[in-house]
Amino acid sequence: MSSEQLRPEISSHKNVIEIQNLNKWYGNFHVLKDVNLTVKKGERIVICGPSGSGKSTMIRCINRLEEFQRGSLVVNGVEMIEDVKNIEAIRREVGMVFQHFNLFPHLSILENLTLGPIWVQKKPKEEAEAIAMKYLERVKIPDQALKFPGQLSGGQQQRVAIARSLCMSPQIMLFDEPTSALDPEMIKEVLDVMVELADEGMTMICVTHEMGFAKKVADRVIFMDAGEIVEENEPNEFFNNPQMDRTQLFLSQILEH
Amino acid sequence: MKEFKPLPALPAPNETVGPVVWIKANLFPNLINSIISIIMISLLASVLPGVFDWIFISADWSGESQADCSKEGACWVFVSIWMQQFIYGSYPDEQLWRINLALIVLVLVIAAPSFLNKDSRNKLGVPLFLLYPFVCAAFLDGRLFGLEYVRTDYWGGFSLNIFLAAASIIIAFPLSFLWALGRRSDMPFVRSVSLILIEFFRGVPVLALFFMGSVMLPLFFPEGTSIDKLLRVWIVLILFMSGYMAEVFRGGFQAIPQGQYEAADSLGLSYWQKTLLIILPQVIKVSMPNILATFVMLFKNTTFLLIIGIFEMLSTTQTALSNSNWLGGHAPEGYLFVAFVFWCCCFSMSMISNSIERKLDTGHKN
């Protein structure tokens, strides 16, 4: 299934993320400047940009790992405000995968996966374990269920982390440079899982420099620099016909190798 | 194609193995080390035989009174005659089973985690652990259980050291964790209260705290109310221990990567779920060696209680030493025995801590 076929389908979908005039400061440092972004259900978005451009910060605002000072953010109809109820409601709908996996080292793989369903969704243990095994099979490592994270390779750990998020049946998945900490051989196994997930219609926002992945699955590629969205376009246009000189420079630098 | 035949393994040449080689390499590698070795060996040779002889060979092992100690060496009769006092204090003879039972239960409660599985450990083991000090105190007191009432004045000996240390550690554990959490809190009030508590109980010498607990504290209570001395001491020990442990936990918190908090948050865990399920187990793991060091310190500090007239082991030893039937100068035997008993306990605590560390080690250094 290619993204071209999906696009008309998505266009009629409702917006699951609406970000308006988002501004964030670290102390006096202005990290996000008037960011506007609307994401439809089922849309796959890849965000790229140099380090320090605010791309991670922006997606971390979406599940409130970062606070913001100005602007508004609505996820699945719930407005992000100080209220713990709203924050928890949003976090239930949003899964996140981190650069450094962040598995819980003191829990087995299975326990890592069942923790959320049991404690947050209050599912019985048997049901949670069934769900966990289902997703472990999907990321192709059911045989590792009883091991601990430290016994797995980086690629396997990242696939477990993806499965852990999926166990919470999120509406939206955020990926924060999911392959940046991996050995080259392991990047593919993680990207394969992500491509599969995209094919199933998951709404995804990925911060990544894997341009092959962007070309293959993204509906839209966003380029950020200095806390702003510089350019956004569908992948073909974005890579072949960038409009801004800053985008051109960035692309020429990362595509050179 | 030629076949590969491994060469047979040969024994190492004689000049590289064996005790003589070891001694040469470790004790006499060069002139200075050889001199040091010779001095140390001759020192040991001159002291050890005498000590060994005093402790074992020319010691009196059995008898009824001081008169039976006729030999030159140690008078272990002193220790064996006073043994009950050393262990149980003045607790009534026919009630000693209560102390024994409480000690056995304590061992079971400590050992429980290693033979319970993870679920029952959290659901059963932890509540039992936290209940133990209160049930144990009530049981030794007796009134609540319909047993003979034994006033705390009669509690004493080494069992009291153990009970006080265990009961303080068990209560201090959750309390200090709360203080450490409070110290990291975003709320200024919670943070400053925790900080003041921690710094006060860490900064004041434990002896001063004991005196405050036994002498000053009663002044603040209304006329006529009296709080048991042992209870006040227990509270002081808990607070003192909590101050230290809170700092140990703080170090543990700093070792937990930010990503662990973020992963827990992104799963939608609440603050307490995150703290108890994700952070606490990892904090305990990294803090284990320091937690144990603090335990050992507190355990040994219980001997300071002799200063304020609690009949713990050191204090019963002194009482025995000043008994008119035993004025023969048995201090070396008495104190050696106290040291030996404490050393055994602290050493076993080290062993337990090592085994816990191995158990907690899931090989992940994230």
Coordinates of C-alpha atoms in Angstrom, one line a residue:
Chain A
M1 CA 0.0 0.0 0.0
S2 CA 1.6 3.3 -0.9
S3 CA 0.9 6.7 0.5
E4 CA -0.5 8.0 -2.7
Q5 CA -3.5 5.7 -2.5
L6 CA -4.1 6.6 1.1
R7 CA -4.1 10.4 0.8
P8 CA -7.7 10.9 -0.5
E9 CA -8.9 8.6 2.2
I10 CA -7.2 10.7 4.9
S11 CA -8.4 14.0 3.6
S12 CA -11.9 13.3 4.9
H13 CA -10.6 12.2 8.3
K14 CA -10.9 14.4 11.4
N15 CA -8.0 16.2 12.8
V16 CA -6.4 14.4 15.7
I17 CA -3.8 17.0 16.5
E18 CA -4.2 20.7 16.2
I19 CA -1.3 22.9 17.2
Q20 CA -1.7 26.6 17.0
N21 CA 0.9 29.3 17.5
L22 CA 2.9 27.1 19.9
N23 CA 5.6 29.0 21.7
K24 CA 8.1 27.6 24.2
W25 CA 11.0 29.1 26.1
Y26 CA 13.7 27.4 28.1
G27 CA 14.3 30.3 30.5
N28 CA 15.0 33.1 28.1
F29 CA 15.8 30.9 25.1
H30 CA 13.0 30.8 22.6
V31 CA 12.9 27.2 21.4
L32 CA 9.6 27.0 19.6
K33 CA 8.3 30.0 17.6
D34 CA 4.7 30.1 16.5
V35 CA 4.5 26.5 15.4
N36 CA 1.3 25.5 13.6
L37 CA 0.6 21.9 12.7
T38 CA -2.6 20.0 12.0
V39 CA -2.5 16.2 11.7
K40 CA -5.3 14.1 10.4
K41 CA -6.2 10.7 11.6
G42 CA -4.1 8.1 9.8
E43 CA -1.6 10.7 8.6
R44 CA 2.2 9.9 8.6
I45 CA 4.4 12.8 9.2
V46 CA 8.2 12.9 9.2
I47 CA 10.0 15.8 10.9
C48 CA 13.6 16.5 10.1
G49 CA 16.0 19.3 10.8
P50 CA 19.4 20.0 12.4
S51 CA 19.9 19.3 16.0
G52 CA 18.6 22.1 18.3
S53 CA 15.9 23.0 15.8
G54 CA 13.2 22.1 18.2
K55 CA 11.8 19.1 16.5
S56 CA 12.0 16.8 19.5
T57 CA 10.8 19.5 21.8
M58 CA 7.7 20.0 19.6
I59 CA 6.7 16.3 19.6
R60 CA 7.4 16.1 23.3
C61 CA 4.9 18.9 23.8
I62 CA 2.2 16.7 22.3
N63 CA 2.2 14.3 25.3
R64 CA 3.3 16.9 27.8
L65 CA 6.8 15.7 28.4
E66 CA 7.6 19.4 27.8
E67 CA 5.4 22.3 28.9
F68 CA 4.8 25.2 26.6
Q69 CA 4.0 28.9 27.5
R70 CA 1.9 30.2 24.6
G71 CA -0.4 28.8 22.0
S72 CA -2.8 25.9 22.0
L73 CA -2.6 22.2 21.5
V74 CA -5.6 19.9 21.1
V75 CA -5.1 16.1 20.9
N76 CA -8.1 14.0 19.9
G77 CA -10.5 16.8 21.0
V78 CA -8.9 17.2 24.4
E79 CA -7.2 20.5 25.0
M80 CA -3.8 20.4 26.7
I81 CA -4.1 22.4 29.8
E82 CA -2.6 22.2 33.3
D83 CA -5.3 19.9 34.5
V84 CA -3.9 16.4 35.4
K85 CA -7.1 14.8 34.0
N86 CA -6.5 16.3 30.6
I87 CA -2.9 15.4 30.6
E88 CA -3.7 11.8 31.5
A89 CA -6.4 11.6 28.9
I90 CA -4.0 12.8 26.2
R91 CA -1.3 10.4 27.3
R92 CA -3.6 7.5 27.1
E93 CA -4.2 8.3 23.4
V94 CA -0.5 9.0 22.5
G95 CA 2.2 6.4 22.5
M96 CA 5.9 7.4 22.4
V97 CA 9.1 5.7 21.3
F98 CA 12.4 7.2 22.4
Q99 CA 15.8 7.4 21.0
H100 CA 17.3 5.4 24.0
F101 CA 14.3 3.0 24.2
N102 CA 13.8 3.7 27.9
L103 CA 12.7 0.2 28.7
F104 CA 12.4 -0.5 32.5
P105 CA 15.5 -2.5 33.2
H106 CA 14.2 -4.1 36.4
L107 CA 11.2 -5.6 34.7
S108 CA 11.1 -8.5 32.2
I109 CA 10.1 -7.8 28.6
L110 CA 6.6 -9.1 29.3
E111 CA 6.3 -7.0 32.5
N112 CA 7.4 -3.9 30.5
L113 CA 4.5 -4.5 28.2
T114 CA 1.8 -5.4 30.7
L115 CA 2.6 -2.5 33.1
G116 CA 0.5 0.1 31.3
P117 CA -2.5 -2.1 30.5
I118 CA -2.6 -3.4 34.1
W119 CA -2.0 -0.2 36.1
V120 CA -3.4 2.5 33.7
Q121 CA -6.1 0.6 31.9
K122 CA -6.9 -1.7 34.9
K123 CA -7.0 -4.8 32.7
P124 CA -6.7 -8.2 34.4
K125 CA -3.2 -9.7 34.2
E126 CA -4.2 -12.6 31.8
E127 CA -5.7 -10.2 29.3
A128 CA -2.8 -7.8 29.5
E129 CA -0.4 -10.7 28.9
A130 CA -2.4 -11.9 25.9
I131 CA -2.2 -8.4 24.5
A132 CA 1.5 -8.2 25.2
M133 CA 2.2 -11.5 23.5
K134 CA 0.1 -10.4 20.5
Y135 CA 2.3 -7.3 20.0
L136 CA 5.5 -9.1 20.7
E137 CA 4.6 -11.4 17.9
R138 CA 4.0 -8.5 15.7
V139 CA 7.5 -7.1 16.3
K140 CA 8.7 -10.7 15.9
I141 CA 10.3 -11.4 19.3
P142 CA 7.8 -13.4 21.2
D143 CA 10.6 -15.8 22.3
Q144 CA 12.2 -13.0 24.3
A145 CA 9.2 -12.4 26.6
L146 CA 10.8 -13.6 29.8
K147 CA 14.2 -12.0 29.3
F148 CA 15.3 -8.6 30.7
P149 CA 16.0 -5.6 28.5
G150 CA 19.7 -5.8 29.2
Q151 CA 19.8 -9.2 27.5
L152 CA 18.5 -7.8 24.2
S153 CA 20.2 -6.1 21.3
G154 CA 19.4 -2.4 20.7
G155 CA 17.2 -3.2 17.7
Q156 CA 15.2 -5.8 19.8
Q157 CA 14.9 -3.3 22.6
Q158 CA 13.5 -0.7 20.4
R159 CA 11.0 -3.1 18.9
V160 CA 10.0 -4.0 22.5
A161 CA 9.6 -0.3 23.2
I162 CA 7.3 0.0 20.1
A163 CA 5.3 -3.0 21.3
R164 CA 5.0 -1.5 24.8
S165 CA 3.4 1.7 23.4
L166 CA 1.1 -0.3 21.1
C167 CA -0.2 -2.4 24.1
M168 CA -1.9 0.8 25.3
S169 CA -3.8 0.9 21.9
P170 CA -2.9 4.5 21.2
Q171 CA -4.5 6.7 18.5
I172 CA -1.2 8.4 17.8
M173 CA 2.4 7.3 17.9
L174 CA 5.3 9.6 18.4
F175 CA 8.8 8.5 17.4
D176 CA 11.6 10.6 18.7
E177 CA 14.7 9.6 16.6
P178 CA 13.9 5.9 17.1
T179 CA 16.9 4.6 15.1
S180 CA 19.6 7.2 16.0
A181 CA 21.1 5.1 18.8
L182 CA 21.2 1.9 16.8
D183 CA 23.9 0.0 15.0
P184 CA 23.5 0.2 11.2
E185 CA 22.4 -3.4 11.0
M186 CA 19.6 -3.0 13.5
I187 CA 18.1 0.1 11.9
K188 CA 16.3 -1.9 9.3
E189 CA 14.5 -4.2 11.7
V190 CA 13.1 -1.3 13.5
L191 CA 12.1 0.6 10.4
D192 CA 10.4 -2.5 9.1
V193 CA 8.2 -2.6 12.1
M194 CA 7.4 1.1 11.7
V195 CA 6.6 0.7 8.0
E196 CA 4.2 -2.1 8.9
L197 CA 2.6 0.1 11.5
A198 CA 2.1 2.8 8.9
D199 CA 0.5 0.4 6.5
E200 CA -2.0 -0.5 9.1
G201 CA -3.2 3.1 9.2
M202 CA -1.6 4.3 12.5
T203 CA -1.3 8.1 12.9
M204 CA 2.5 8.6 13.2
I205 CA 4.8 11.6 13.8
C206 CA 8.4 10.6 13.4
V207 CA 11.4 12.7 14.1
T208 CA 14.0 10.9 12.0
H209 CA 16.8 11.4 9.6
E210 CA 16.0 8.2 7.7
M211 CA 15.1 9.8 4.4
G212 CA 14.4 6.5 2.8
F213 CA 11.8 5.9 5.4
A214 CA 10.4 9.4 4.8
K215 CA 10.1 8.8 1.0
K216 CA 8.5 5.4 1.5
V217 CA 5.8 6.1 4.1
A218 CA 5.4 9.9 4.8
D219 CA 2.3 11.8 3.7
R220 CA 4.1 14.9 4.6
V221 CA 7.7 15.9 5.5
I222 CA 8.3 18.8 7.7
F223 CA 11.6 20.6 7.9
M224 CA 12.3 22.6 11.1
D225 CA 15.1 25.0 11.9
A226 CA 15.7 27.5 14.8
G227 CA 12.3 26.6 16.4
E228 CA 10.2 27.2 13.3
I229 CA 8.6 25.0 10.6
V230 CA 10.6 26.2 7.6
E231 CA 9.0 24.1 5.0
E232 CA 6.5 21.2 4.7
N233 CA 5.5 19.3 1.6
E234 CA 4.6 15.8 0.4
P235 CA 7.9 13.7 0.1
N236 CA 8.4 13.8 -3.6
E237 CA 8.1 17.6 -3.9
F238 CA 10.0 18.1 -0.6
F239 CA 13.1 16.1 -1.7
N240 CA 13.1 17.0 -5.4
N241 CA 11.9 20.5 -5.4
P242 CA 12.5 22.2 -2.0
Q243 CA 11.3 25.8 -1.9
M244 CA 13.5 27.3 0.7
D245 CA 17.3 27.7 0.5
R246 CA 17.7 26.5 4.1
T247 CA 15.9 23.2 3.2
Q248 CA 18.1 22.8 0.1
L249 CA 21.2 23.3 2.2
F250 CA 20.1 20.8 4.8
L251 CA 19.1 18.2 2.2
S252 CA 22.4 18.6 0.3
Q253 CA 24.2 18.0 3.5
I254 CA 22.4 14.9 4.6
L255 CA 22.0 13.3 1.2
E256 CA 25.6 13.8 0.2
H257 CA 26.8 10.6 1.8
Chain B
M1 CA 43.7 -31.1 2.4
K2 CA 45.8 -31.4 5.6
E3 CA 44.1 -32.2 8.9
F4 CA 44.6 -29.8 11.8
K5 CA 45.8 -31.6 14.9
P6 CA 45.9 -29.4 18.1
L7 CA 49.1 -29.7 20.1
P8 CA 48.6 -31.5 23.5
A9 CA 48.3 -29.1 26.5
L10 CA 51.3 -29.3 28.7
P11 CA 51.6 -28.5 32.4
A12 CA 52.9 -25.1 33.2
P13 CA 56.7 -25.0 33.8
N14 CA 57.6 -25.6 37.5
E15 CA 59.2 -22.2 38.0
T16 CA 55.9 -20.4 37.4
V17 CA 53.5 -22.1 39.7
G18 CA 53.3 -23.4 43.3
P19 CA 53.4 -21.8 46.7
V20 CA 57.1 -20.9 46.7
V21 CA 56.6 -18.9 43.5
W22 CA 53.5 -17.2 45.0
I23 CA 55.4 -16.2 48.1
K24 CA 58.3 -14.9 46.1
A25 CA 56.0 -12.9 43.8
N26 CA 53.7 -11.5 46.5
L27 CA 55.8 -11.2 49.7
F28 CA 59.4 -10.8 48.5
P29 CA 59.3 -9.1 45.1
N30 CA 61.9 -6.5 46.0
L31 CA 63.9 -5.2 49.0
I32 CA 61.4 -2.8 50.6
N33 CA 58.5 -5.3 50.3
S34 CA 60.7 -8.0 51.7
I35 CA 61.6 -5.9 54.7
I36 CA 57.9 -5.0 55.3
S37 CA 56.9 -8.7 55.0
I38 CA 59.6 -9.8 57.5
I39 CA 58.5 -7.2 60.0
M40 CA 54.8 -8.0 59.7
I41 CA 55.4 -11.8 59.9
S42 CA 57.5 -11.5 63.0
L43 CA 55.0 -9.2 64.6
L44 CA 52.2 -11.6 63.9
A45 CA 54.4 -14.5 65.1
S46 CA 55.0 -12.8 68.4
V47 CA 51.4 -11.7 69.0
L48 CA 49.1 -14.4 67.6
P49 CA 50.3 -17.5 69.5
G50 CA 49.7 -15.6 72.8
V51 CA 46.2 -14.5 71.7
F52 CA 45.4 -17.9 70.5
D53 CA 46.6 -19.5 73.7
W54 CA 44.6 -17.0 75.8
I55 CA 41.4 -17.4 73.9
F56 CA 41.5 -21.2 73.4
I57 CA 44.2 -23.3 75.1
S58 CA 44.6 -21.9 78.6
A59 CA 41.0 -20.7 78.8
D60 CA 38.4 -22.0 81.2
W61 CA 35.4 -23.2 79.3
S62 CA 33.1 -24.7 82.0
G63 CA 32.2 -23.9 85.6
E64 CA 29.7 -22.3 87.8
S65 CA 31.4 -19.3 89.3
Q66 CA 34.6 -17.2 89.2
A67 CA 36.3 -19.7 91.4
D68 CA 36.3 -22.2 88.5
C69 CA 38.5 -19.9 86.5
S70 CA 41.8 -21.1 87.7
K71 CA 43.8 -21.1 84.5
E72 CA 45.9 -18.2 83.0
G73 CA 43.7 -17.7 80.0
A74 CA 40.2 -16.3 79.3
C75 CA 37.4 -17.0 81.7
W76 CA 34.6 -18.0 79.3
V77 CA 32.6 -19.1 82.4
F78 CA 31.8 -15.5 82.9
V79 CA 30.2 -15.3 79.4
S80 CA 28.3 -18.6 79.7
I81 CA 26.9 -17.8 83.2
W82 CA 25.7 -14.4 82.1
M83 CA 24.6 -15.5 78.6
Q84 CA 20.9 -15.3 79.3
Q85 CA 21.4 -11.7 80.5
F86 CA 23.5 -10.8 77.5
I87 CA 20.8 -12.1 75.1
Y88 CA 17.5 -11.5 76.9
G89 CA 18.2 -8.8 79.5
S90 CA 16.0 -9.2 82.6
Y91 CA 13.0 -10.6 80.6
P92 CA 11.2 -13.2 82.8
D93 CA 12.5 -16.7 82.4
E94 CA 9.2 -18.4 81.7
Q95 CA 8.4 -15.7 79.0
L96 CA 11.6 -16.1 77.0
W97 CA 9.8 -18.1 74.3
R98 CA 8.2 -14.8 73.3
I99 CA 11.6 -13.3 72.4
N100 CA 12.7 -16.4 70.7
L101 CA 9.5 -16.6 68.6
A102 CA 9.8 -12.9 67.7
L103 CA 13.4 -13.4 66.6
I104 CA 12.4 -16.4 64.5
V105 CA 9.6 -14.4 62.9
L106 CA 12.0 -11.6 62.2
V107 CA 14.3 -14.0 60.3
L108 CA 11.3 -15.3 58.4
V109 CA 10.2 -11.8 57.5
I110 CA 13.7 -11.0 56.2
A111 CA 14.0 -14.2 54.3
A112 CA 10.5 -14.1 52.9
P113 CA 11.4 -12.1 49.7
S114 CA 13.8 -14.9 48.5
F115 CA 11.2 -17.6 48.6
L116 CA 8.1 -15.6 47.6
N117 CA 7.4 -14.9 44.0
K118 CA 7.1 -11.3 42.8
D119 CA 3.4 -10.9 43.2
S120 CA 3.0 -12.3 46.7
R121 CA 6.2 -10.5 47.7
N122 CA 4.5 -7.1 47.0
K123 CA 1.1 -8.1 48.2
L124 CA 2.0 -10.1 51.3
G125 CA 5.7 -9.6 52.0
V126 CA 5.7 -5.9 52.2
P127 CA 2.7 -5.4 54.5
L128 CA 4.0 -8.1 56.8
F129 CA 7.4 -6.4 56.9
L130 CA 5.9 -3.0 57.8
L131 CA 3.6 -4.6 60.4
Y132 CA 6.4 -6.5 62.1
P133 CA 7.7 -3.8 64.4
F134 CA 4.3 -3.0 65.9
V135 CA 3.2 -6.6 66.3
C136 CA 6.5 -7.5 67.8
A137 CA 6.4 -4.7 70.3
A138 CA 2.9 -5.5 71.3
F139 CA 3.8 -9.2 71.6
L140 CA 6.8 -8.6 73.8
D141 CA 4.7 -6.1 75.9
G142 CA 2.0 -8.8 76.1
R143 CA -1.1 -6.9 77.2
L144 CA -2.7 -6.8 73.8
F145 CA -2.3 -10.6 73.3
G146 CA -3.6 -11.5 76.8
L147 CA -0.1 -12.6 77.8
E148 CA 1.8 -11.6 80.9
Y149 CA 2.7 -7.9 80.9
V150 CA 6.4 -7.3 80.8
R151 CA 7.4 -3.7 81.3
T152 CA 10.0 -2.3 78.9
D153 CA 12.4 -1.9 81.9
Y154 CA 12.9 -5.6 81.8
W155 CA 13.6 -5.8 78.1
G156 CA 17.3 -5.9 77.3
G157 CA 20.3 -7.7 76.0
F158 CA 21.3 -8.4 72.5
S159 CA 17.7 -9.2 71.5
L160 CA 16.8 -5.6 72.3
N161 CA 19.6 -4.4 70.0
I162 CA 18.2 -6.5 67.3
F163 CA 14.6 -5.5 67.8
L164 CA 15.4 -1.8 68.1
A165 CA 17.6 -1.8 65.0
A166 CA 15.1 -3.9 62.9
A167 CA 12.1 -2.0 64.0
S168 CA 13.8 1.4 63.3
I169 CA 15.1 0.3 60.0
I170 CA 11.8 -1.1 58.8
I171 CA 9.9 2.1 59.7
A172 CA 12.7 4.4 58.5
F173 CA 12.8 2.8 55.1
P174 CA 9.5 4.2 53.8
L175 CA 9.8 7.4 55.8
S176 CA 13.2 8.2 54.4
F177 CA 12.0 7.5 50.9
L178 CA 9.2 10.0 51.5
W179 CA 11.7 12.5 52.7
A180 CA 14.0 12.0 49.7
L181 CA 10.9 12.4 47.4
G182 CA 10.0 15.5 49.3
R183 CA 13.4 16.9 48.9
R184 CA 13.0 16.5 45.1
S185 CA 9.5 17.9 45.1
D186 CA 8.4 20.9 43.0
M187 CA 6.4 22.2 45.9
P188 CA 8.5 24.7 47.9
F189 CA 6.8 23.9 51.3
V190 CA 7.3 20.2 51.0
R191 CA 10.8 20.6 49.8
S192 CA 11.9 22.9 52.6
V193 CA 10.3 20.8 55.3
S194 CA 12.0 17.7 54.0
L195 CA 15.3 19.5 53.8
I196 CA 15.1 20.8 57.3
L197 CA 14.2 17.3 58.7
I198 CA 16.9 15.6 56.8
E199 CA 19.6 18.1 57.7
F200 CA 18.6 18.3 61.4
F201 CA 18.7 14.5 62.0
R202 CA 21.8 14.1 60.0
G203 CA 23.6 17.1 61.5
V204 CA 23.0 16.4 65.2
P205 CA 25.1 13.7 66.9
V206 CA 23.1 10.6 67.6
L207 CA 24.1 10.8 71.3
A208 CA 22.6 14.3 71.5
L209 CA 19.5 13.0 69.9
F210 CA 19.2 10.2 72.4
F211 CA 19.5 12.7 75.3
M212 CA 17.0 15.0 73.7
G213 CA 14.6 12.0 73.3
S214 CA 15.0 10.8 76.9
V215 CA 15.5 14.0 78.8
M216 CA 14.1 17.0 76.8
L217 CA 11.2 15.5 75.0
P218 CA 9.2 14.7 78.2
L219 CA 9.3 18.4 79.1
F220 CA 7.2 19.2 76.1
F221 CA 4.5 16.7 77.0
P222 CA 1.6 17.9 79.3
E223 CA 2.0 17.1 83.0
G224 CA 1.1 13.5 83.9
T225 CA 1.4 12.0 80.5
S226 CA 4.4 9.8 80.2
I227 CA 5.6 8.1 77.0
D228 CA 7.6 5.0 77.5
K229 CA 11.4 5.6 77.4
L230 CA 12.0 2.8 74.9
L231 CA 9.3 4.2 72.6
R232 CA 11.0 7.6 72.6
V233 CA 14.3 6.0 71.8
W234 CA 12.7 4.0 69.0
I235 CA 11.3 7.3 67.6
V236 CA 14.7 8.9 67.8
L237 CA 16.4 6.0 66.1
I238 CA 13.8 6.1 63.3
L239 CA 14.2 9.8 62.7
F240 CA 18.0 9.6 62.8
M241 CA 18.1 6.6 60.5
S242 CA 15.6 8.4 58.1
G243 CA 17.9 11.4 57.8
Y244 CA 20.8 9.3 56.7
M245 CA 18.7 7.0 54.5
A246 CA 17.0 9.9 52.7
E247 CA 20.5 11.1 51.6
V248 CA 21.3 7.5 50.4
F249 CA 18.1 7.5 48.4
R250 CA 18.8 10.9 47.0
G251 CA 22.0 9.5 45.5
G252 CA 20.0 6.6 44.1
F253 CA 17.5 9.0 42.5
Q254 CA 20.3 10.9 40.8
A255 CA 21.4 7.6 39.2
I256 CA 18.1 7.0 37.4
P257 CA 18.1 8.3 33.9
Q258 CA 15.5 11.0 33.0
G259 CA 14.2 8.6 30.2
Q260 CA 12.7 6.3 32.9
Y261 CA 10.5 9.1 34.1
E262 CA 9.6 10.1 30.6
A263 CA 8.7 6.5 29.6
A264 CA 6.5 6.1 32.6
D265 CA 4.8 9.4 31.9
S266 CA 4.2 8.6 28.3
L267 CA 2.5 5.4 29.3
G268 CA 0.1 7.5 31.4
L269 CA 1.2 6.2 34.8
S270 CA 0.3 8.4 37.7
Y271 CA 2.9 10.0 40.0
W272 CA 2.7 7.3 42.6
Q273 CA 2.6 4.5 40.1
K274 CA 5.6 5.9 38.4
T275 CA 7.4 6.4 41.7
L276 CA 6.6 3.0 43.3
L277 CA 6.7 0.7 40.2
I278 CA 9.5 2.3 38.1
I279 CA 11.7 4.5 40.2
L280 CA 11.7 2.9 43.7
P281 CA 12.9 -0.6 42.6
Q282 CA 15.7 1.0 40.6
V283 CA 16.7 3.4 43.4
I284 CA 16.8 0.5 45.9
K285 CA 19.0 -1.4 43.5
V286 CA 21.6 1.2 43.0
S287 CA 21.5 2.3 46.7
M288 CA 21.8 -1.2 48.1
P289 CA 25.5 -1.1 49.2
N290 CA 24.9 2.3 50.9
I291 CA 21.6 1.2 52.5
L292 CA 23.4 -1.7 54.0
A293 CA 26.3 0.5 55.3
T294 CA 23.6 2.7 57.0
F295 CA 21.9 -0.4 58.5
V296 CA 25.2 -1.6 60.0
M297 CA 25.9 1.9 61.4
L298 CA 22.5 2.1 63.0
F299 CA 22.8 -1.4 64.4
K300 CA 26.1 -0.7 66.0
N301 CA 24.8 2.7 67.2
T302 CA 22.2 0.9 69.3
T303 CA 25.0 0.3 71.8
F304 CA 25.1 4.0 72.5
L305 CA 21.8 3.5 74.3
L306 CA 23.7 2.3 77.4
I307 CA 24.4 6.0 78.1
I308 CA 20.8 6.8 78.7
G309 CA 20.1 3.6 80.7
I310 CA 18.6 1.2 78.2
F311 CA 19.8 -2.3 79.0
E312 CA 21.0 -3.3 75.6
M313 CA 23.9 -5.8 75.3
L314 CA 26.8 -3.5 76.1
S315 CA 25.0 -2.2 79.1
T316 CA 24.2 -5.7 80.4
T317 CA 27.8 -6.6 80.0
Q318 CA 28.9 -3.7 82.1
T319 CA 26.3 -4.6 84.7
A320 CA 27.7 -8.1 84.8
L321 CA 31.3 -6.8 85.0
S322 CA 30.4 -4.8 88.1
N323 CA 28.6 -7.7 89.8
S324 CA 30.3 -8.4 93.2
N325 CA 30.7 -12.1 92.4
W326 CA 32.6 -11.4 89.2
L327 CA 35.0 -8.6 90.2
G328 CA 37.9 -10.5 88.7
G329 CA 38.5 -8.2 85.8
H330 CA 36.7 -10.1 83.0
A331 CA 36.3 -7.0 80.8
P332 CA 38.4 -8.5 78.0
E333 CA 36.2 -11.6 77.8
G334 CA 33.0 -9.5 78.0
Y335 CA 33.9 -7.0 75.4
L336 CA 35.4 -9.6 73.1
F337 CA 32.2 -11.5 73.2
V338 CA 30.1 -8.3 72.5
A339 CA 32.4 -7.5 69.6
F340 CA 32.2 -11.1 68.3
V341 CA 28.4 -11.1 68.4
F342 CA 28.1 -7.8 66.6
W343 CA 30.7 -8.7 64.0
C344 CA 28.8 -11.9 63.2
C345 CA 25.6 -10.0 62.7
C346 CA 27.1 -7.3 60.6
F347 CA 29.0 -9.8 58.5
S348 CA 25.8 -11.8 57.8
M349 CA 24.1 -8.5 56.8
S350 CA 26.9 -8.0 54.3
M351 CA 26.3 -11.5 52.9
I352 CA 22.5 -10.8 52.7
S353 CA 23.1 -7.5 50.9
N354 CA 25.5 -9.2 48.4
S355 CA 22.9 -11.8 47.6
I356 CA 20.2 -9.2 47.2
E357 CA 22.5 -7.2 44.9
R358 CA 23.0 -10.3 42.8
K359 CA 19.3 -11.0 42.7
L360 CA 18.5 -7.4 41.6
D361 CA 21.1 -7.4 38.9
T362 CA 19.3 -7.8 35.7
G363 CA 22.4 -6.9 33.7
H364 CA 21.0 -3.6 32.4
K365 CA 23.1 -0.5 32.7
N366 CA 20.8 1.8 30.8

